[in-house]
Amino acid sequence: MNVHSRRPDRSPEAVAKRQKAVEQARAANIRQGYTHDPVLEAANARYIAGDITTEEFREEMLARFKRA
């Protein structure tokens, strides 16, 4: 992975690593009472695929809860 690249690595190994991270986070959330959130799951899929960075994912999730 090129650490200076703005776009996430899309190699099979990197995708598998992001998939595992999302699955572990989802399992932890389920233990805390998480119910299905289609917006979060869509963002997860884009993150896993490498379409968005970790920071872009974070910004999207925070923007959902900001009050104007």
mmCIF file of the C-alpha atoms, coordinates in Angstrom:
data_MODEL
# 
_entry.id   MODEL 
# 
loop_
_atom_site.group_PDB 
_atom_site.id 
_atom_site.type_symbol 
_atom_site.label_atom_id 
_atom_site.label_alt_id 
_atom_site.label_comp_id 
_atom_site.label_asym_id 
_atom_site.label_entity_id 
_atom_site.label_seq_id 
_atom_site.pdbx_PDB_ins_code 
_atom_site.Cartn_x 
_atom_site.Cartn_y 
_atom_site.Cartn_z 
_atom_site.occupancy 
_atom_site.B_iso_or_equiv 
_atom_site.pdbx_formal_charge 
_atom_site.auth_seq_id 
_atom_site.auth_comp_id 
_atom_site.auth_asym_id 
_atom_site.auth_atom_id 
_atom_site.pdbx_PDB_model_num 
ATOM 1  C CA . MET A 1 1  ? 0.000   0.000  0.000  1.00 0.00 ? 1  MET A CA 1 
ATOM 2  C CA . ASN A 1 2  ? 1.212   3.465  -0.846 1.00 0.00 ? 2  ASN A CA 1 
ATOM 3  C CA . VAL A 1 3  ? 0.902   5.432  2.409  1.00 0.00 ? 3  VAL A CA 1 
ATOM 4  C CA . HIS A 1 4  ? 0.992   8.711  0.470  1.00 0.00 ? 4  HIS A CA 1 
ATOM 5  C CA . SER A 1 5  ? -1.962  7.859  -1.751 1.00 0.00 ? 5  SER A CA 1 
ATOM 6  C CA . ARG A 1 6  ? -5.260  9.617  -1.063 1.00 0.00 ? 6  ARG A CA 1 
ATOM 7  C CA . ARG A 1 7  ? -7.288  6.624  -2.259 1.00 0.00 ? 7  ARG A CA 1 
ATOM 8  C CA . PRO A 1 8  ? -7.479  3.376  -0.304 1.00 0.00 ? 8  PRO A CA 1 
ATOM 9  C CA . ASP A 1 9  ? -5.632  0.291  -1.484 1.00 0.00 ? 9  ASP A CA 1 
ATOM 10 C CA . ARG A 1 10 ? -7.989  -1.920 -3.511 1.00 0.00 ? 10 ARG A CA 1 
ATOM 11 C CA . SER A 1 11 ? -5.872  -5.052 -3.443 1.00 0.00 ? 11 SER A CA 1 
ATOM 12 C CA . PRO A 1 12 ? -7.691  -8.228 -2.352 1.00 0.00 ? 12 PRO A CA 1 
ATOM 13 C CA . GLU A 1 13 ? -5.668  -8.248 0.867  1.00 0.00 ? 13 GLU A CA 1 
ATOM 14 C CA . ALA A 1 14 ? -6.623  -4.666 1.745  1.00 0.00 ? 14 ALA A CA 1 
ATOM 15 C CA . VAL A 1 15 ? -10.294 -5.295 0.954  1.00 0.00 ? 15 VAL A CA 1 
ATOM 16 C CA . ALA A 1 16 ? -10.250 -8.420 3.144  1.00 0.00 ? 16 ALA A CA 1 
ATOM 17 C CA . LYS A 1 17 ? -8.627  -6.444 5.968  1.00 0.00 ? 17 LYS A CA 1 
ATOM 18 C CA . ARG A 1 18 ? -11.304 -3.725 5.785  1.00 0.00 ? 18 ARG A CA 1 
ATOM 19 C CA . GLN A 1 19 ? -14.045 -6.385 5.593  1.00 0.00 ? 19 GLN A CA 1 
ATOM 20 C CA . LYS A 1 20 ? -12.734 -8.033 8.757  1.00 0.00 ? 20 LYS A CA 1 
ATOM 21 C CA . ALA A 1 21 ? -12.556 -4.670 10.558 1.00 0.00 ? 21 ALA A CA 1 
ATOM 22 C CA . VAL A 1 22 ? -16.150 -3.842 9.602  1.00 0.00 ? 22 VAL A CA 1 
ATOM 23 C CA . GLU A 1 23 ? -17.367 -7.282 10.698 1.00 0.00 ? 23 GLU A CA 1 
ATOM 24 C CA . GLN A 1 24 ? -15.631 -6.925 14.065 1.00 0.00 ? 24 GLN A CA 1 
ATOM 25 C CA . ALA A 1 25 ? -17.071 -3.435 14.582 1.00 0.00 ? 25 ALA A CA 1 
ATOM 26 C CA . ARG A 1 26 ? -20.548 -4.662 13.607 1.00 0.00 ? 26 ARG A CA 1 
ATOM 27 C CA . ALA A 1 27 ? -20.285 -7.577 16.079 1.00 0.00 ? 27 ALA A CA 1 
ATOM 28 C CA . ALA A 1 28 ? -19.280 -5.190 18.874 1.00 0.00 ? 28 ALA A CA 1 
ATOM 29 C CA . ASN A 1 29 ? -22.175 -2.880 17.983 1.00 0.00 ? 29 ASN A CA 1 
ATOM 30 C CA . ILE A 1 30 ? -24.650 -5.773 17.940 1.00 0.00 ? 30 ILE A CA 1 
ATOM 31 C CA . ARG A 1 31 ? -23.559 -6.696 21.447 1.00 0.00 ? 31 ARG A CA 1 
ATOM 32 C CA . GLN A 1 32 ? -24.470 -3.133 22.417 1.00 0.00 ? 32 GLN A CA 1 
ATOM 33 C CA . GLY A 1 33 ? -27.936 -3.307 20.817 1.00 0.00 ? 33 GLY A CA 1 
ATOM 34 C CA . TYR A 1 34 ? -27.257 -2.165 17.251 1.00 0.00 ? 34 TYR A CA 1 
ATOM 35 C CA . THR A 1 35 ? -30.144 -2.492 14.832 1.00 0.00 ? 35 THR A CA 1 
ATOM 36 C CA . HIS A 1 36 ? -29.724 -2.422 11.056 1.00 0.00 ? 36 HIS A CA 1 
ATOM 37 C CA . ASP A 1 37 ? -28.978 1.026  9.665  1.00 0.00 ? 37 ASP A CA 1 
ATOM 38 C CA . PRO A 1 38 ? -29.076 1.086  5.850  1.00 0.00 ? 38 PRO A CA 1 
ATOM 39 C CA . VAL A 1 39 ? -27.060 4.335  5.630  1.00 0.00 ? 39 VAL A CA 1 
ATOM 40 C CA . LEU A 1 40 ? -24.277 2.917  7.796  1.00 0.00 ? 40 LEU A CA 1 
ATOM 41 C CA . GLU A 1 41 ? -24.256 -0.383 5.919  1.00 0.00 ? 41 GLU A CA 1 
ATOM 42 C CA . ALA A 1 42 ? -24.044 1.425  2.558  1.00 0.00 ? 42 ALA A CA 1 
ATOM 43 C CA . ALA A 1 43 ? -21.096 3.470  3.848  1.00 0.00 ? 43 ALA A CA 1 
ATOM 44 C CA . ASN A 1 44 ? -19.492 0.264  5.161  1.00 0.00 ? 44 ASN A CA 1 
ATOM 45 C CA . ALA A 1 45 ? -19.778 -1.312 1.702  1.00 0.00 ? 45 ALA A CA 1 
ATOM 46 C CA . ARG A 1 46 ? -18.164 1.721  0.048  1.00 0.00 ? 46 ARG A CA 1 
ATOM 47 C CA . TYR A 1 47 ? -15.379 1.728  2.662  1.00 0.00 ? 47 TYR A CA 1 
ATOM 48 C CA . ILE A 1 48 ? -14.714 -1.993 2.218  1.00 0.00 ? 48 ILE A CA 1 
ATOM 49 C CA . ALA A 1 49 ? -14.560 -1.587 -1.574 1.00 0.00 ? 49 ALA A CA 1 
ATOM 50 C CA . GLY A 1 50 ? -12.071 1.252  -1.208 1.00 0.00 ? 50 GLY A CA 1 
ATOM 51 C CA . ASP A 1 51 ? -14.398 3.898  -2.642 1.00 0.00 ? 51 ASP A CA 1 
ATOM 52 C CA . ILE A 1 52 ? -14.001 6.122  0.438  1.00 0.00 ? 52 ILE A CA 1 
ATOM 53 C CA . THR A 1 53 ? -11.216 6.608  2.956  1.00 0.00 ? 53 THR A CA 1 
ATOM 54 C CA . THR A 1 54 ? -11.503 6.108  6.699  1.00 0.00 ? 54 THR A CA 1 
ATOM 55 C CA . GLU A 1 55 ? -11.647 9.873  7.149  1.00 0.00 ? 55 GLU A CA 1 
ATOM 56 C CA . GLU A 1 56 ? -14.398 10.267 4.527  1.00 0.00 ? 56 GLU A CA 1 
ATOM 57 C CA . PHE A 1 57 ? -16.362 7.504  6.248  1.00 0.00 ? 57 PHE A CA 1 
ATOM 58 C CA . ARG A 1 58 ? -15.961 9.247  9.599  1.00 0.00 ? 58 ARG A CA 1 
ATOM 59 C CA . GLU A 1 59 ? -17.009 12.619 8.183  1.00 0.00 ? 59 GLU A CA 1 
ATOM 60 C CA . GLU A 1 60 ? -20.143 11.111 6.607  1.00 0.00 ? 60 GLU A CA 1 
ATOM 61 C CA . MET A 1 61 ? -21.189 9.483  9.865  1.00 0.00 ? 61 MET A CA 1 
ATOM 62 C CA . LEU A 1 62 ? -20.574 12.644 11.914 1.00 0.00 ? 62 LEU A CA 1 
ATOM 63 C CA . ALA A 1 63 ? -22.463 14.801 9.393  1.00 0.00 ? 63 ALA A CA 1 
ATOM 64 C CA . ARG A 1 64 ? -25.577 12.672 9.889  1.00 0.00 ? 64 ARG A CA 1 
ATOM 65 C CA . PHE A 1 65 ? -25.897 13.827 13.474 1.00 0.00 ? 65 PHE A CA 1 
ATOM 66 C CA . LYS A 1 66 ? -24.852 17.473 13.228 1.00 0.00 ? 66 LYS A CA 1 
ATOM 67 C CA . ARG A 1 67 ? -27.602 19.981 13.834 1.00 0.00 ? 67 ARG A CA 1 
ATOM 68 C CA . ALA A 1 68 ? -27.797 23.024 11.576 1.00 0.00 ? 68 ALA A CA 1 
# 
